[in-house]
């Protein structure tokens, strides 16, 4: 009997293809949007996690001020190169330390110019950030010590300034500094913060300090902890060392911050997860609206088919059979909407994942839950119209014009 | 099902319908209308009864009560051995499903649905399988002379053909009684005669009891017995070609 009712409902839906489609459009969009949001959000989160783990779980970042990120006030006491040296000297579990200072500068080659991030550091920088110099070479000791006018550029900068041309030995201008390109970094793609990691020019730290920023400050110290050593322990050791070097009284708060990858990961994935949740909530509202659409059309349908209901009651349909018929019709409609929405969502997720360059992660549970939810929407919003149909007086219904 | 068990006692005696002092009052207070005012009427198995009378005479109300769509205000309605007044809405639905067939003036077929599917409808509620439904529906359509028209929708059929589909739908379950409410009301004389021939055959050869409302004396002569209503009472009750 239930199967027959489902067939009956399908027949009814087929009889009114256009209207049925418009009825379920709300559900299609709702389910489609929810699944797409969650899938893309999941992909973005995964990408952040992957990138962070590709940086190495043993990475620590020591930054002045309380937290890394926007809103870092300039009043904070910056690090000096000596701080980085102290870390590697004093703490035994550290594998490498790179003092880093960056500034956004326009790089010029010939008639091409490109604004990029100029980073001053030393060869440890490549080690700590897991980067390699593809062609060319790293900085030499004397270049580092003297602050020589040499640089290693990322692939994006090469493309923007040189096009297809050979770069080694060419000279690019960074403000008043003209420096020779001695190496080209291997490509690394987008970072977890959405930044192009290949859009970078690396120069020796002293070159940056003397020729560009004009001070001895180090913006950030990146620390790589030895494999197998505890990052927590290293974190504590660095904090202790920095407190000493900065002469902080025991009652003072830290005026620097040591972050490990777990913390950075949490910070970044937290943002994407919050965004995903917000967008999904908006999409879920459209599911609700879709449900109201179904109720609306089912009510119209009941009125329109009053005579039919009269006939059914007259030939011996029981109240609950008529109720079931309309309820099943609403559920079949909304489930159909759910199915179309799922297909649409998968197609658009794959496409969007490609466009946004995030991995496509099939999220089984959310697809299943969305489907159940769409069926439930049909059940809830179809019940009232179905009850109305079942309660009709057959005599009145048969007389209905 | 309790209702089914109850209905097993319907029996199959010679008396199929018995009205005793059936009264139907619509409305309340001063606005009441007495549609039936104590009707006594009994119909035996195998009869073909035409119910006639001017509008407002109570014949439609009588039909609704006969079809268990409405309940008498007072009096008893026995369908075979069952007191219909004591049945619930669902039990009355089951009684209709198993023992009664309906034909309406306006055919009341499901539009955009093939003749076959229309005829299958009552079997669907009986829980018949797809094969059984199809076979019995085809058989019923053949009985009313519509073999070859099963895949046409009502829109593609003439009025007479639509009414025949409706008759096939009414008889497909093999009901004990066929209740026809002005079955020829929307048809011209030639089509009306065709329909009456079909009904007469069903009554004679199929042995189905038929109760038909009509206001056309031409159609009433097809019945074996004519009952005239006036002002909510039976005015006359006579066999065709002689007094009862």
Coordinates of N, CA, C and O in Angstrom, one line a residue, chain A residues 1 4 7-8 11-12 14-16 304 307-308 310-322 325 389-395 398-399, chain B residues 1 26 64 67 69-70 89-94 96-97 100 102 104 106-113 117 120-122 124-125 127-128 133 169:
Chain A
X1 N 0.8 -1.2 0.0 CA 0.0 0.0 0.0 C 0.9 1.3 0.0 O 0.6 2.2 -0.8
X4 N 2.4 1.7 -3.3 CA 1.4 2.2 -4.3 C 1.2 3.7 -4.1 O 1.1 4.4 -5.0
X7 N 4.0 5.5 -5.7 CA 3.8 5.5 -7.1 C 2.7 6.6 -7.5 O 2.9 7.3 -8.4
X8 N 1.7 6.6 -6.7 CA 0.6 7.5 -6.9 C 1.1 8.9 -6.9 O 0.8 9.8 -7.7
X11 N 3.2 9.8 -9.8 CA 2.3 10.1 -10.9 C 1.8 11.5 -10.9 O 1.7 12.2 -11.9
X12 N 1.4 11.9 -9.7 CA 0.8 13.2 -9.4 C 1.8 14.3 -9.7 O 1.5 15.3 -10.3
X14 N 4.4 13.9 -11.7 CA 4.7 14.0 -13.1 C 3.6 14.7 -13.9 O 3.9 15.3 -14.9
X15 N 2.4 14.6 -13.4 CA 1.3 15.3 -14.1 C 1.5 16.8 -14.1 O 0.9 17.5 -14.9
X16 N 2.2 17.3 -13.1 CA 2.4 18.7 -13.0 C 3.9 19.1 -12.8 O 4.3 19.6 -11.8
X304 N -7.5 22.3 -5.1 CA -7.7 22.1 -6.5 C -8.3 20.6 -6.7 O -9.1 20.4 -7.7
X307 N -12.5 17.6 -5.5 CA -13.4 16.6 -6.1 C -12.8 15.3 -6.1 O -13.4 14.2 -5.8
X308 N -11.5 15.3 -6.5 CA -10.8 14.0 -6.5 C -10.8 13.3 -5.1 O -11.0 12.1 -5.0
X310 N -13.0 13.8 -2.9 CA -14.4 13.4 -2.7 C -14.6 12.0 -3.3 O -15.2 11.1 -2.7
X311 N -14.1 11.8 -4.5 CA -14.3 10.6 -5.2 C -13.5 9.5 -4.4 O -14.1 8.4 -4.2
X312 N -12.3 9.8 -4.0 CA -11.6 8.8 -3.2 C -12.3 8.3 -2.0 O -12.4 7.1 -1.6
X313 N -12.8 9.4 -1.3 CA -13.5 9.0 0.0 C -14.8 8.2 -0.4 O -15.1 7.3 0.3
X314 N -15.5 8.6 -1.5 CA -16.7 7.9 -1.8 C -16.5 6.4 -2.2 O -17.3 5.6 -1.9
X315 N -15.4 6.2 -2.9 CA -15.1 4.8 -3.3 C -14.4 4.0 -2.1 O -14.0 2.9 -2.3
X316 N -14.4 4.6 -1.0 CA -14.0 3.8 0.2 C -12.6 4.1 0.7 O -12.0 3.2 1.4
X317 N -12.0 5.2 0.4 CA -10.7 5.5 1.0 C -10.9 6.0 2.5 O -11.9 6.7 2.7
X318 N -10.1 5.5 3.4 CA -10.2 5.9 4.8 C -9.5 7.2 5.0 O -8.6 7.5 4.2
X319 N -9.8 7.9 6.1 CA -9.2 9.2 6.4 C -7.7 9.1 6.3 O -7.0 9.9 5.7
X320 N -7.2 8.1 7.0 CA -5.7 8.0 7.1 C -5.1 7.7 5.7 O -3.9 8.0 5.5
X321 N -5.8 7.0 4.8 CA -5.3 6.8 3.5 C -5.1 8.0 2.7 O -4.2 8.2 2.0
X322 N -6.1 8.9 2.8 CA -6.0 10.2 2.1 C -4.9 11.0 2.7 O -4.1 11.6 2.0
X325 N -1.7 9.7 1.5 CA -1.5 10.1 0.1 C -0.9 11.5 0.0 O 0.2 11.6 -0.7
X389 N -7.1 17.7 3.8 CA -7.7 16.8 2.7 C -8.4 15.7 3.4 O -9.5 15.3 3.0
X390 N -7.8 15.0 4.4 CA -8.4 13.8 5.0 C -9.7 14.2 5.7 O -10.6 13.3 5.7
X391 N -9.8 15.4 6.2 CA -11.0 15.7 7.0 C -12.2 16.2 6.2 O -13.2 16.6 6.7
X392 N -12.0 16.3 4.9 CA -13.0 16.8 4.0 C -14.3 16.0 4.1 O -14.2 14.8 4.3
X393 N -15.4 16.6 4.0 CA -16.7 15.9 4.0 C -16.9 15.4 2.5 O -16.9 16.3 1.6
X394 N -17.1 14.2 2.3 CA -17.1 13.7 1.0 C -18.3 14.3 0.1 O -18.1 14.5 -1.0
X395 N -19.4 14.6 0.8 CA -20.5 15.2 0.0 C -20.2 16.6 -0.5 O -20.3 16.9 -1.6
X398 N -17.5 16.4 -3.2 CA -18.0 15.9 -4.5 C -18.8 17.1 -5.2 O -18.8 17.1 -6.4
X399 N -19.3 18.0 -4.4 CA -20.1 19.1 -4.9 C -19.2 20.2 -5.4 O -19.6 21.1 -6.1
Chain B
X1 N -8.4 -6.4 10.9 CA -9.1 -5.1 11.1 C -10.4 -5.3 11.7 O -11.2 -6.2 11.3
X26 N -31.3 19.2 8.5 CA -30.1 20.0 8.3 C -30.2 21.3 9.1 O -31.3 21.8 9.2
X64 N -27.3 10.0 -0.5 CA -26.1 10.2 0.4 C -26.2 9.3 1.6 O -25.1 8.7 2.0
X67 N -25.5 5.8 0.4 CA -24.1 5.5 0.2 C -23.2 5.7 1.4 O -22.0 5.8 1.3
X69 N -22.5 8.2 3.0 CA -21.7 9.4 3.0 C -22.3 10.3 4.1 O -21.7 11.3 4.5
X70 N -23.6 10.1 4.4 CA -24.3 11.0 5.4 C -25.0 10.0 6.3 O -25.2 8.9 6.0
X89 N -16.8 6.5 11.0 CA -16.5 7.0 9.6 C -15.6 6.0 8.8 O -15.9 5.8 7.7
X90 N -14.6 5.5 9.5 CA -13.8 4.5 8.8 C -14.5 3.2 8.4 O -14.3 2.7 7.4
X91 N -15.4 2.8 9.3 CA -16.1 1.5 9.0 C -17.0 1.8 7.9 O -17.2 0.9 7.0
X92 N -17.6 3.0 7.8 CA -18.5 3.3 6.6 C -17.7 3.3 5.4 O -18.1 2.9 4.3
X93 N -16.4 3.8 5.5 CA -15.6 3.9 4.3 C -15.3 2.4 3.8 O -15.3 2.1 2.6
X94 N -15.1 1.5 4.8 CA -14.8 0.1 4.4 C -16.1 -0.5 3.8 O -16.0 -1.3 2.9
X96 N -18.3 1.0 2.1 CA -18.4 1.6 0.7 C -17.4 0.8 -0.2 O -17.7 0.4 -1.3
X97 N -16.2 0.6 0.4 CA -15.1 0.0 -0.4 C -15.5 -1.4 -0.9 O -15.2 -1.8 -2.0
X100 N -20.2 -1.2 -2.1 CA -21.0 -0.3 -2.9 C -20.1 0.3 -4.0 O -18.9 0.4 -3.9
X102 N -20.1 3.6 -6.9 CA -20.8 4.9 -7.1 C -20.6 5.4 -8.5 O -19.6 5.3 -9.1
X104 N -21.5 9.0 -10.7 CA -22.0 10.4 -10.4 C -22.4 11.0 -11.7 O -22.0 10.6 -12.8
X106 N -21.5 13.9 -12.8 CA -20.4 14.6 -13.5 C -19.2 13.6 -13.7 O -18.1 14.1 -13.8
X107 N -19.5 12.3 -13.7 CA -18.4 11.3 -13.9 C -17.4 11.2 -12.8 O -17.1 10.2 -12.3
X108 N -16.8 12.4 -12.5 CA -15.8 12.5 -11.5 C -14.6 11.6 -11.7 O -14.2 10.9 -10.8
X109 N -14.1 11.6 -12.9 CA -12.9 10.8 -13.2 C -11.7 11.7 -12.9 O -11.8 12.9 -12.9
X110 N -10.6 11.0 -12.6 CA -9.4 11.8 -12.4 C -8.8 12.3 -13.7 O -8.6 11.4 -14.6
X111 N -8.7 13.6 -13.9 CA -8.2 14.1 -15.1 C -6.8 13.7 -15.4 O -6.0 13.4 -14.4
X112 N -6.4 13.8 -16.6 CA -5.0 13.4 -17.0 C -4.6 12.1 -16.5 O -3.4 11.9 -16.2
X113 N -5.5 11.2 -16.3 CA -5.2 9.8 -15.8 C -6.0 8.9 -16.7 O -7.1 9.1 -17.1
X117 N -6.2 3.5 -15.3 CA -5.8 3.9 -14.0 C -7.0 4.3 -13.2 O -7.1 4.1 -12.0
X120 N -8.7 1.3 -12.0 CA -7.9 0.6 -11.0 C -8.0 1.2 -9.6 O -7.7 0.5 -8.6
X121 N -8.4 2.4 -9.5 CA -8.4 3.2 -8.3 C -9.0 2.5 -7.1 O -8.4 2.3 -6.0
X122 N -10.3 2.0 -7.2 CA -10.9 1.3 -6.0 C -10.1 0.1 -5.6 O -10.1 -0.2 -4.4
X124 N -7.0 -0.3 -5.8 CA -5.8 0.2 -5.0 C -6.1 0.2 -3.5 O -5.3 -0.2 -2.7
X125 N -7.3 0.7 -3.2 CA -7.6 0.8 -1.8 C -8.0 -0.6 -1.2 O -8.0 -0.7 0.0
X127 N -6.0 -3.0 -1.8 CA -4.7 -3.6 -1.6 C -4.5 -4.7 -2.7 O -3.7 -5.6 -2.4
X128 N -5.1 -4.6 -3.8 CA -4.9 -5.6 -4.9 C -3.5 -5.4 -5.5 O -3.1 -4.3 -5.6
X133 N -5.0 -5.9 -10.4 CA -5.7 -4.6 -10.7 C -5.9 -4.5 -12.2 O -7.0 -4.2 -12.6
X169 N -15.4 1.7 -13.2 CA -14.8 2.0 -11.9 C -15.7 1.5 -10.7 O -15.2 1.0 -9.7

